[in-house]
PDB file of C-alpha atoms and ligand atoms in Angstrom:
ATOM      1  CA  UNK V 117       0.170  -0.095   0.163  1.00 35.00           C
ATOM      2  CA  UNK V 118       2.457   2.197   0.855  1.00 38.00           C
ATOM      3  CA  UNK V 119       4.508   1.577  -2.860  1.00 40.00           C
ATOM      4  CA  UNK V 120       0.924   2.338  -4.285  1.00 41.00           C
ATOM      5  CA  UNK V 121       0.626   6.144  -2.682  1.00 43.00           C
ATOM      6  CA  UNK V 122       4.544   6.791  -3.170  1.00 42.00           C
ATOM      7  CA  UNK V 123       3.832   6.483  -6.967  1.00 42.00           C
ATOM      8  CA  UNK V 124       0.517   8.186  -6.820  1.00 45.00           C
ATOM      9  CA  UNK V 125       2.734  11.014  -4.987  1.00 48.00           C
ATOM     10  CA  UNK V 126       5.286  10.834  -7.764  1.00 49.00           C
ATOM     11  CA  UNK V 127       2.949  10.931 -10.537  1.00 75.00           C
ATOM     12  CA  UNK V 128       1.275  14.394  -9.236  1.00 83.00           C
ATOM     13  CA  UNK V 129       4.430  15.339  -8.513  1.00 82.00           C
ATOM     14  CA  UNK V 130       5.060  15.111 -12.311  1.00 85.00           C
ATOM     15  CA  UNK V 131       1.629  16.520 -13.679  1.00 89.00           C
ATOM     16  CA  UNK V 132       2.072  19.325 -11.073  1.00 88.00           C
ATOM     17  CA  UNK V 133       5.277  20.062 -13.015  1.00 82.00           C
ATOM     18  CA  UNK V 134       4.348  19.370 -16.576  1.00 84.00           C
ATOM     19  CA  UNK V 135       0.797  19.992 -16.476  1.00 88.00           C
ATOM     20  CA  UNK V 136       0.587  18.003 -19.532  1.00 85.00           C
ATOM     21  CA  UNK V 137      -2.786  18.737 -21.589  1.00 88.00           C
ATOM     22  CA  UNK V 138      -3.930  14.936 -21.988  1.00 88.00           C
ATOM     23  CA  UNK V 139      -3.182  14.122 -18.588  1.00 90.00           C
ATOM     24  CA  UNK V 140      -4.781  16.704 -17.319  1.00 90.00           C
ATOM     25  CA  UNK V 141      -8.418  16.516 -19.689  1.00 92.00           C
ATOM     26  CA  UNK V 142      -8.362  12.813 -18.856  1.00 90.00           C
ATOM     27  CA  UNK V 143      -7.998  13.697 -14.504  1.00 90.00           C
ATOM     28  CA  UNK V 144     -11.146  16.028 -15.172  1.00 90.00           C
ATOM     29  CA  UNK V 145     -12.823  13.514 -17.487  1.00 93.00           C
ATOM     30  CA  UNK V 146     -12.413  11.419 -14.565  1.00 90.00           C
ATOM     31  CA  UNK V 147     -13.579  13.225 -11.931  1.00 89.00           C
ATOM     32  CA  UNK V 148     -16.427  15.264 -13.794  1.00 92.00           C
ATOM     33  CA  UNK V 149     -19.529  12.985 -12.328  1.00 91.00           C
ATOM     34  CA  UNK V 150     -18.648  14.569  -8.797  1.00 90.00           C
ATOM     35  CA  UNK V 151     -16.874  17.647  -9.270  1.00 90.00           C
ATOM     36  CA  UNK V 152     -19.685  20.150  -8.014  1.00 92.00           C
ATOM     37  CA  UNK V 153     -20.362  17.982  -5.407  1.00 91.00           C
ATOM     38  CA  UNK V 154     -17.005  18.103  -4.373  1.00 90.00           C
ATOM     39  CA  UNK V 155     -16.715  22.029  -4.738  1.00 91.00           C
ATOM     40  CA  UNK V 156     -19.605  22.458  -2.377  1.00 91.00           C
ATOM     41  CA  UNK V 157     -18.201  20.629   0.298  1.00 91.00           C
ATOM     42  CA  UNK V 158     -14.298  21.895  -0.281  1.00 87.00           C
ATOM     43  CA  UNK V 159     -15.476  24.866  -0.175  1.00 92.00           C
ATOM     44  CA  UNK V 160     -18.423  24.996   2.543  1.00 91.00           C
ATOM     45  CA  UNK V 161     -20.488  25.725  -0.040  1.00 92.00           C
ATOM     46  CA  UNK V 162     -18.331  29.262  -0.473  1.00 94.00           C
ATOM     47  CA  UNK V 163     -17.459  28.748  -4.330  1.00 94.00           C
ATOM     48  CA  UNK V 164     -20.918  30.105  -5.767  1.00 96.00           C
ATOM     49  CA  UNK V 165     -20.218  33.330  -3.930  1.00 97.00           C
ATOM     50  CA  UNK V 166     -16.432  33.463  -5.396  1.00 97.00           C
ATOM     51  CA  UNK V 167     -18.228  33.140  -8.829  1.00 97.00           C
ATOM     52  CA  UNK V 168     -20.801  36.196  -7.955  1.00 98.00           C
ATOM     53  CA  UNK V 169     -18.010  38.303  -7.221  1.00 98.00           C
ATOM     54  CA  UNK V 170     -16.411  37.176 -10.450  1.00 98.00           C
ATOM     55  CA  UNK V 171     -19.554  37.815 -12.440  1.00 98.00           C
ATOM     56  CA  UNK V 172     -19.408  41.111 -10.569  1.00 98.00           C
ATOM     57  CA  UNK V 173     -15.917  42.161 -12.078  1.00 98.00           C
ATOM     58  CA  UNK V 174     -16.511  41.292 -15.667  1.00 98.00           C
ATOM     59  CA  UNK V 175     -18.707  44.490 -15.432  1.00 95.00           C
ATOM     60  CA  UNK V 176     -21.258  42.865 -18.027  1.00 97.00           C
ATOM     61  CA  UNK V 177     -23.791  45.212 -20.034  1.00 92.00           C
ATOM     62  CA  UNK V 178     -27.164  42.842 -20.442  1.00 91.00           C
ATOM     63  CA  UNK V 179     -26.111  42.318 -24.130  1.00 94.00           C
ATOM     64  CA  UNK V 180     -22.328  41.196 -23.512  1.00 97.00           C
ATOM     65  CA  UNK V 181     -20.566  38.374 -25.387  1.00 98.00           C
ATOM     66  CA  UNK V 182     -18.403  36.586 -22.602  1.00 98.00           C
ATOM     67  CA  UNK V 183     -15.907  33.889 -23.087  1.00 98.00           C
ATOM     68  CA  UNK V 184     -15.899  31.361 -20.004  1.00 98.00           C
ATOM     69  CA  UNK V 185     -12.123  29.424 -20.590  1.00 98.00           C
ATOM     70  CA  UNK V 186     -11.856  26.510 -19.147  1.00 98.00           C
ATOM     71  CA  UNK V 187     -15.664  26.413 -18.594  1.00 98.00           C
ATOM     72  CA  UNK V 188     -15.618  22.765 -16.509  1.00 97.00           C
ATOM     73  CA  UNK V 189     -19.287  21.985 -15.595  1.00 97.00           C
ATOM     74  CA  UNK V 190     -20.642  25.302 -16.568  1.00 98.00           C
ATOM     75  CA  UNK V 191     -20.491  27.354 -12.931  1.00 97.00           C
ATOM     76  CA  UNK V 192     -19.324  30.499 -13.763  1.00 98.00           C
ATOM     77  CA  UNK V 193     -21.059  30.151 -17.671  1.00 98.00           C
ATOM     78  CA  UNK V 194     -24.259  29.640 -16.028  1.00 98.00           C
ATOM     79  CA  UNK V 195     -23.616  32.497 -13.737  1.00 98.00           C
ATOM     80  CA  UNK V 196     -22.693  34.639 -16.068  1.00 98.00           C
ATOM     81  CA  UNK V 197     -25.513  33.947 -18.486  1.00 97.00           C
ATOM     82  CA  UNK V 198     -27.620  34.883 -15.866  1.00 96.00           C
ATOM     83  CA  UNK V 199     -26.162  37.878 -15.882  1.00 96.00           C
ATOM     84  CA  UNK V 200     -26.132  38.955 -19.864  1.00 96.00           C
ATOM     85  CA  UNK V 201     -29.785  37.861 -20.374  1.00 88.00           C
ATOM     86  CA  UNK V 202     -31.658  36.610 -23.372  1.00 93.00           C
ATOM     87  CA  UNK V 203     -29.482  39.246 -25.686  1.00 94.00           C
ATOM     88  CA  UNK V 204     -25.939  38.208 -24.684  1.00 97.00           C
ATOM     89  CA  UNK V 205     -24.065  34.894 -25.429  1.00 98.00           C
ATOM     90  CA  UNK V 206     -21.748  32.918 -23.185  1.00 98.00           C
ATOM     91  CA  UNK V 207     -19.229  30.876 -24.901  1.00 98.00           C
ATOM     92  CA  UNK V 208     -17.252  28.118 -22.847  1.00 98.00           C
ATOM     93  CA  UNK V 209     -14.398  26.288 -24.131  1.00 98.00           C
ATOM     94  CA  UNK V 210     -12.768  23.496 -21.826  1.00 98.00           C
ATOM     95  CA  UNK V 211     -10.325  20.396 -23.026  1.00 97.00           C
ATOM     96  CA  UNK V 212     -12.262  17.934 -21.026  1.00 96.00           C
ATOM     97  CA  UNK V 213     -15.492  16.551 -23.135  1.00 97.00           C
ATOM     98  CA  UNK V 214     -17.191  15.193 -19.906  1.00 97.00           C
ATOM     99  CA  UNK V 215     -17.086  18.472 -18.069  1.00 97.00           C
ATOM    100  CA  UNK V 216     -19.054  20.029 -20.834  1.00 98.00           C
ATOM    101  CA  UNK V 217     -21.106  17.240 -21.186  1.00 98.00           C
ATOM    102  CA  UNK V 218     -22.422  18.263 -17.490  1.00 98.00           C
ATOM    103  CA  UNK V 219     -22.338  21.964 -18.221  1.00 98.00           C
ATOM    104  CA  UNK V 220     -24.643  21.962 -21.513  1.00 98.00           C
ATOM    105  CA  UNK V 221     -27.333  19.769 -19.406  1.00 98.00           C
ATOM    106  CA  UNK V 222     -27.069  22.235 -16.353  1.00 98.00           C
ATOM    107  CA  UNK V 223     -27.092  25.466 -18.744  1.00 98.00           C
ATOM    108  CA  UNK V 224     -29.829  24.084 -20.769  1.00 97.00           C
ATOM    109  CA  UNK V 225     -32.434  27.377 -21.959  1.00 95.00           C
ATOM    110  CA  UNK V 226     -29.882  29.638 -21.117  1.00 97.00           C
ATOM    111  CA  UNK V 227     -27.634  31.608 -23.816  1.00 97.00           C
ATOM    112  CA  UNK V 228     -24.722  29.554 -23.504  1.00 98.00           C
ATOM    113  CA  UNK V 229     -22.411  27.131 -25.916  1.00 98.00           C
ATOM    114  CA  UNK V 230     -19.840  24.777 -24.834  1.00 98.00           C
ATOM    115  CA  UNK V 231     -16.988  23.691 -27.167  1.00 98.00           C
ATOM    116  CA  UNK V 232     -14.283  21.786 -27.180  1.00 98.00           C
ATOM    117  CA  UNK V 233     -11.381  24.052 -27.407  1.00 98.00           C
ATOM    118  CA  UNK V 234      -7.304  24.281 -25.372  1.00 97.00           C
ATOM    119  CA  UNK V 235      -7.223  28.127 -24.371  1.00 98.00           C
ATOM    120  CA  UNK V 236      -3.370  27.661 -25.467  1.00 97.00           C
ATOM    121  CA  UNK V 237      -4.363  27.585 -29.270  1.00 97.00           C
ATOM    122  CA  UNK V 238      -7.319  30.159 -28.658  1.00 98.00           C
ATOM    123  CA  UNK V 239      -7.093  32.901 -31.892  1.00 95.00           C
ATOM    124  CA  UNK V 240      -7.074  36.370 -31.056  1.00 96.00           C
ATOM    125  CA  UNK V 241     -10.543  37.340 -32.289  1.00 95.00           C
ATOM    126  CA  UNK V 242     -10.943  40.271 -30.129  1.00 96.00           C
ATOM    127  CA  UNK V 243     -14.462  40.286 -29.709  1.00 96.00           C
ATOM    128  CA  UNK V 244     -15.304  39.392 -26.676  1.00 98.00           C
ATOM    129  CA  UNK V 245     -16.738  42.084 -23.949  1.00 98.00           C
ATOM    130  CA  UNK V 246     -15.390  39.778 -21.194  1.00 98.00           C
ATOM    131  CA  UNK V 247     -12.969  36.668 -20.900  1.00 98.00           C
ATOM    132  CA  UNK V 248     -13.178  34.772 -17.470  1.00 98.00           C
ATOM    133  CA  UNK V 249     -11.434  31.858 -16.131  1.00 98.00           C
ATOM    134  CA  UNK V 250     -12.155  30.334 -12.836  1.00 98.00           C
ATOM    135  CA  UNK V 251      -9.969  27.533 -11.189  1.00 96.00           C
ATOM    136  CA  UNK V 252      -8.362  26.674 -14.600  1.00 96.00           C
ATOM    137  CA  UNK V 253      -5.547  28.869 -14.780  1.00 97.00           C
ATOM    138  CA  UNK V 254      -2.850  26.726 -12.560  1.00 94.00           C
ATOM    139  CA  UNK V 255      -3.927  24.013 -14.664  1.00 94.00           C
ATOM    140  CA  UNK V 256      -2.435  25.542 -18.023  1.00 96.00           C
ATOM    141  CA  UNK V 257       1.047  24.551 -19.124  1.00 93.00           C
ATOM    142  CA  UNK V 258       1.675  27.974 -19.757  1.00 96.00           C
ATOM    143  CA  UNK V 259       0.019  30.164 -17.791  1.00 96.00           C
ATOM    144  CA  UNK V 260       1.617  33.112 -19.667  1.00 97.00           C
ATOM    145  CA  UNK V 261       0.636  31.887 -22.762  1.00 98.00           C
ATOM    146  CA  UNK V 262      -3.100  31.316 -21.670  1.00 98.00           C
ATOM    147  CA  UNK V 263      -3.332  34.970 -20.350  1.00 98.00           C
ATOM    148  CA  UNK V 264      -2.150  36.495 -23.330  1.00 98.00           C
ATOM    149  CA  UNK V 265      -4.333  34.246 -25.307  1.00 98.00           C
ATOM    150  CA  UNK V 266      -7.261  35.450 -23.198  1.00 98.00           C
ATOM    151  CA  UNK V 267      -6.394  38.808 -24.003  1.00 98.00           C
ATOM    152  CA  UNK V 268      -6.066  38.479 -27.538  1.00 98.00           C
ATOM    153  CA  UNK V 269      -9.804  37.024 -27.339  1.00 98.00           C
ATOM    154  CA  UNK V 270     -10.959  40.416 -25.629  1.00 98.00           C
ATOM    155  CA  UNK V 271     -12.515  43.519 -27.144  1.00 97.00           C
ATOM    156  CA  UNK V 272     -10.896  46.937 -26.798  1.00 97.00           C
ATOM    157  CA  UNK V 273     -12.219  47.648 -23.441  1.00 97.00           C
ATOM    158  CA  UNK V 274     -13.067  44.264 -22.336  1.00 98.00           C
ATOM    159  CA  UNK V 275     -12.292  42.796 -18.801  1.00 98.00           C
ATOM    160  CA  UNK V 276     -10.356  39.852 -18.320  1.00 98.00           C
ATOM    161  CA  UNK V 277     -11.719  38.121 -15.024  1.00 98.00           C
ATOM    162  CA  UNK V 278      -9.289  35.376 -13.023  1.00 98.00           C
ATOM    163  CA  UNK V 279     -10.621  33.484  -9.765  1.00 98.00           C
ATOM    164  CA  UNK V 280      -7.959  31.227  -8.710  1.00 97.00           C
ATOM    165  CA  UNK V 281      -6.649  29.178  -5.865  1.00 94.00           C
ATOM    166  CA  UNK V 282      -3.802  30.437  -4.419  1.00 95.00           C
ATOM    167  CA  UNK V 283      -0.462  29.278  -1.938  1.00 93.00           C
ATOM    168  CA  UNK V 284      -1.093  30.539   1.379  1.00 89.00           C
ATOM    169  CA  UNK V 285       1.403  32.387   3.730  1.00 87.00           C
ATOM    170  CA  UNK V 286       0.766  33.937   6.903  1.00 85.00           C
ATOM    171  CA  UNK V 287      -0.606  32.772  10.638  1.00 85.00           C
ATOM    172  CA  UNK V 288      -2.929  29.972   9.370  1.00 89.00           C
ATOM    173  CA  UNK V 289      -0.669  28.350   6.790  1.00 89.00           C
ATOM    174  CA  UNK V 290       0.099  25.217   8.465  1.00 89.00           C
ATOM    175  CA  UNK V 291      -3.900  24.849   9.311  1.00 91.00           C
ATOM    176  CA  UNK V 292      -4.979  25.573   5.596  1.00 91.00           C
ATOM    177  CA  UNK V 293      -2.154  23.334   4.593  1.00 89.00           C
ATOM    178  CA  UNK V 294      -2.889  20.503   6.639  1.00 89.00           C
ATOM    179  CA  UNK V 295      -6.687  20.968   5.238  1.00 89.00           C
ATOM    180  CA  UNK V 296      -5.578  20.981   1.656  1.00 87.00           C
ATOM    181  CA  UNK V 297      -3.006  18.847   1.732  1.00 88.00           C
ATOM    182  CA  UNK V 298      -4.808  15.209   3.958  1.00 86.00           C
ATOM    183  CA  UNK V 299      -8.082  16.523   4.104  1.00 90.00           C
ATOM    184  CA  UNK V 300      -9.429  17.101   0.745  1.00 89.00           C
ATOM    185  CA  UNK V 301      -7.523  14.312  -0.571  1.00 87.00           C
ATOM    186  CA  UNK V 302      -9.361  12.101   1.625  1.00 89.00           C
ATOM    187  CA  UNK V 303     -12.492  13.698   1.099  1.00 89.00           C
ATOM    188  CA  UNK V 304     -11.447  13.205  -3.064  1.00 87.00           C
ATOM    189  CA  UNK V 305     -11.045   9.414  -1.962  1.00 87.00           C
ATOM    190  CA  UNK V 306     -14.424   8.912  -0.107  1.00 88.00           C
ATOM    191  CA  UNK V 307     -16.910  11.132  -2.326  1.00 85.00           C
ATOM    192  CA  UNK V 308     -15.393  10.783  -5.632  1.00 81.00           C
ATOM    193  CA  UNK V 309     -13.016   7.760  -5.767  1.00 83.00           C
ATOM    194  CA  UNK V 310      -9.712   9.856  -6.905  1.00 82.00           C
ATOM    195  CA  UNK V 311      -7.848  10.763  -3.881  1.00 83.00           C
ATOM    196  CA  UNK V 312      -5.118  11.293  -6.593  1.00 83.00           C
ATOM    197  CA  UNK V 313      -6.943  13.938  -8.561  1.00 85.00           C
ATOM    198  CA  UNK V 314      -7.562  15.676  -5.204  1.00 84.00           C
ATOM    199  CA  UNK V 315      -3.969  15.348  -4.183  1.00 85.00           C
ATOM    200  CA  UNK V 316      -2.438  17.010  -7.541  1.00 84.00           C
ATOM    201  CA  UNK V 317      -5.454  19.786  -6.600  1.00 85.00           C
ATOM    202  CA  UNK V 318      -3.773  21.026  -3.124  1.00 85.00           C
ATOM    203  CA  UNK V 319      -0.182  20.177  -4.753  1.00 87.00           C
ATOM    204  CA  UNK V 320      -1.050  22.710  -7.924  1.00 88.00           C
ATOM    205  CA  UNK V 321      -2.073  24.829  -5.519  1.00 88.00           C
ATOM    206  CA  UNK V 322       1.129  24.861  -3.849  1.00 86.00           C
ATOM    207  CA  UNK V 323       2.821  25.103  -6.867  1.00 86.00           C
ATOM    208  CA  UNK V 324       1.177  27.763  -8.256  1.00 89.00           C
ATOM    209  CA  UNK V 325       1.130  31.595  -8.507  1.00 94.00           C
ATOM    210  CA  UNK V 326      -0.155  33.997  -6.004  1.00 96.00           C
ATOM    211  CA  UNK V 327      -2.176  37.068  -6.574  1.00 97.00           C
ATOM    212  CA  UNK V 328       0.304  39.228  -7.236  1.00 97.00           C
ATOM    213  CA  UNK V 329       1.987  37.050  -9.730  1.00 97.00           C
ATOM    214  CA  UNK V 330      -1.675  36.573 -11.392  1.00 98.00           C
ATOM    215  CA  UNK V 331      -1.951  40.801 -11.799  1.00 98.00           C
ATOM    216  CA  UNK V 332       1.563  40.440 -12.981  1.00 98.00           C
ATOM    217  CA  UNK V 333       0.705  38.219 -15.871  1.00 98.00           C
ATOM    218  CA  UNK V 334      -2.364  40.550 -17.108  1.00 98.00           C
ATOM    219  CA  UNK V 335       0.038  43.349 -17.131  1.00 98.00           C
ATOM    220  CA  UNK V 336       2.932  41.786 -19.156  1.00 98.00           C
ATOM    221  CA  UNK V 337      -0.334  40.742 -21.207  1.00 98.00           C
ATOM    222  CA  UNK V 338      -0.970  44.638 -21.881  1.00 98.00           C
ATOM    223  CA  UNK V 339      -3.982  44.801 -19.503  1.00 98.00           C
ATOM    224  CA  UNK V 340      -4.001  47.960 -17.712  1.00 98.00           C
ATOM    225  CA  UNK V 341      -6.300  49.016 -14.428  1.00 98.00           C
ATOM    226  CA  UNK V 342      -5.353  45.779 -12.638  1.00 98.00           C
ATOM    227  CA  UNK V 343      -7.123  45.109  -9.806  1.00 98.00           C
ATOM    228  CA  UNK V 344      -7.782  42.385  -6.961  1.00 98.00           C
ATOM    229  CA  UNK V 345      -8.972  40.540  -3.990  1.00 97.00           C
ATOM    230  CA  UNK V 346      -8.162  38.354  -1.583  1.00 96.00           C
ATOM    231  CA  UNK V 347     -10.899  36.288  -0.407  1.00 96.00           C
ATOM    232  CA  UNK V 348     -11.296  33.043   2.173  1.00 94.00           C
ATOM    233  CA  UNK V 349      -8.454  33.447   4.272  1.00 91.00           C
ATOM    234  CA  UNK V 350      -6.328  34.514   1.334  1.00 91.00           C
ATOM    235  CA  UNK V 351      -6.394  30.873  -0.264  1.00 93.00           C
ATOM    236  CA  UNK V 352      -8.632  32.402  -3.297  1.00 96.00           C
ATOM    237  CA  UNK V 353      -7.613  35.504  -5.582  1.00 97.00           C
ATOM    238  CA  UNK V 354      -9.875  37.203  -7.496  1.00 98.00           C
ATOM    239  CA  UNK V 355      -8.196  39.555 -10.246  1.00 98.00           C
ATOM    240  CA  UNK V 356      -9.576  41.476 -13.099  1.00 98.00           C
ATOM    241  CA  UNK V 357      -8.486  44.088 -15.782  1.00 98.00           C
ATOM    242  CA  UNK V 358      -8.908  45.818 -18.595  1.00 98.00           C
ATOM    243  CA  UNK V 359      -8.106  45.609 -22.476  1.00 98.00           C
ATOM    244  CA  UNK V 360      -7.229  49.506 -23.538  1.00 97.00           C
ATOM    245  CA  UNK V 361      -9.355  51.413 -25.947  1.00 94.00           C
ATOM    246  CA  UNK V 362      -8.813  51.578 -29.540  1.00 71.00           C
ATOM    247  CA  UNK V 363      -6.484  54.288 -30.211  1.00 59.00           C
ATOM    248  CA  UNK V 364      -8.964  57.462 -31.718  1.00 45.00           C
TER     249      UNK V 364
HETATM  250  C1  LIG F 162     -10.560  23.322 -11.577  1.00 96.65           C
HETATM  251  S1  LIG F 162     -12.072  23.387 -13.159  1.00 96.65           S
HETATM  252  C2  LIG F 162     -12.564  24.885 -13.303  1.00 96.65           C
HETATM  253  C3  LIG F 162     -14.276  24.740 -13.680  1.00 96.65           C
HETATM  254  C4  LIG F 162     -15.173  25.753 -13.675  1.00 96.65           C
HETATM  255  N1  LIG F 162     -14.407  26.671 -14.177  1.00 96.65           N
HETATM  256  C5  LIG F 162     -15.238  26.171 -12.307  1.00 96.65           C
HETATM  257  O1  LIG F 162     -15.367  27.299 -11.643  1.00 96.65           O
HETATM  258  O2  LIG F 162     -15.843  25.079 -11.918  1.00 96.65           O
HETATM  259  C6  LIG F 162     -10.553  23.476 -14.211  1.00 96.65           C
HETATM  260  C7  LIG F 162     -11.028  23.266 -15.471  1.00 96.65           C
HETATM  261  O3  LIG F 162      -9.676  23.700 -16.728  1.00 96.65           O
HETATM  262  C8  LIG F 162      -9.940  22.817 -18.059  1.00 96.65           C
HETATM  263  N2  LIG F 162      -9.006  22.908 -18.708  1.00 96.65           N
HETATM  264  C9  LIG F 162      -7.271  22.562 -18.157  1.00 96.65           C
HETATM  265  N3  LIG F 162      -6.431  23.061 -19.467  1.00 96.65           N
HETATM  266  C10 LIG F 162      -7.599  23.667 -20.412  1.00 96.65           C
HETATM  267  C11 LIG F 162      -6.588  24.206 -21.601  1.00 96.65           C
HETATM  268  N4  LIG F 162      -5.720  24.120 -21.826  1.00 96.65           N
HETATM  269  N5  LIG F 162      -7.509  24.872 -21.671  1.00 96.65           N
HETATM  270  C12 LIG F 162      -9.152  24.977 -21.610  1.00 96.65           C
HETATM  271  N6  LIG F 162      -9.498  24.282 -20.186  1.00 96.65           N
HETATM  272  C13 LIG F 162      -8.333  23.602 -19.727  1.00 96.65           C
HETATM  273  C14 LIG F 162     -10.217  21.326 -17.570  1.00 96.65           C
HETATM  274  O4  LIG F 162     -10.711  19.975 -17.997  1.00 96.65           O
HETATM  275  C15 LIG F 162     -11.091  21.714 -16.194  1.00 96.65           C
HETATM  276  O5  LIG F 162     -12.385  21.523 -17.048  1.00 96.65           O
END
C-alpha cells in the first residue's frame, strides 16, 4: 500500500510541473461526475459566492458576449449567462468533453454554447466583452501564454477576470495546508473515489501563482487597471483588468 501511494505522489508531482494537457483532460473527465459536489463540500458552500464576485468584476452589459475559459461543468458560465440575459451570449471552452457534457445539461435554456477547445490554441478574435477563467489558470502548461491568448480574445475595453486558488502564507498557513493536503485528498477518495486527482489539486495550488503574480501576468499581456481581491483567508484570489480602448 505504501509503495502504491508513493507512486501516486510521484505521478501527481510530475503532473503539477508538466501540466500535460492530455493527462489534465483525462483527470477532469474522470472526476466530472462528482466535481460539483466536491466543490460544494470542499469550499463549505462558498464557491458560488466567489463566482458571483467574478461575474460582478466582469462588469457586463445586458447584451455582452463572454468567453468563459476552462468552463468545466459550467457554473461560472451559467452565472454569467444569467447576468447577460437572453440578448447576450456566453461561450464556454474546455479540454474535457465530460465536464462540458454536464455543463450543457445544466445550462439548458440559457444563452450558452460549450465547445471543446484548448485555450493555448485560441485564436486572437478580439471580439469578446469579457473573458473569464475560474480555477483553470493553475492547470495550464503555460500560464503566461494562456493569459495572452485570453487577452487576445478581448475586444477593446473588455474585461479579463481570473478567479484562482492561491498558495497560502501567514499565521493560518499550516492549518490551511493541513486541510488542503490531508483532508481534501481524503474527501476526494471517499466522495469521488479519486484521491490522486484531489492530491493534485492541493499540490498544484501550492506550486501555483499568487495574487500579485496573476496581476503581473495580466499587466504583461498588455492589460491595464489591474485590480484584485483576496478571499477565503487568502486561499482564493480574484484578479481583473481591462484591455486598453482602441486609439482614436
Ligand atoms: C478546476 S476546473 C474549473 C471549472 C470551472 N471553471 C469552475 O469554476 O468550476 C478546471 C478546468 O480547466 C480545464 N482545462 C485545463 N486545461 C485547459 C486548457 N488548456 N484549455 C481549456 N480548458 C482547460 C479542465 O479540463 C477543467 O475542466
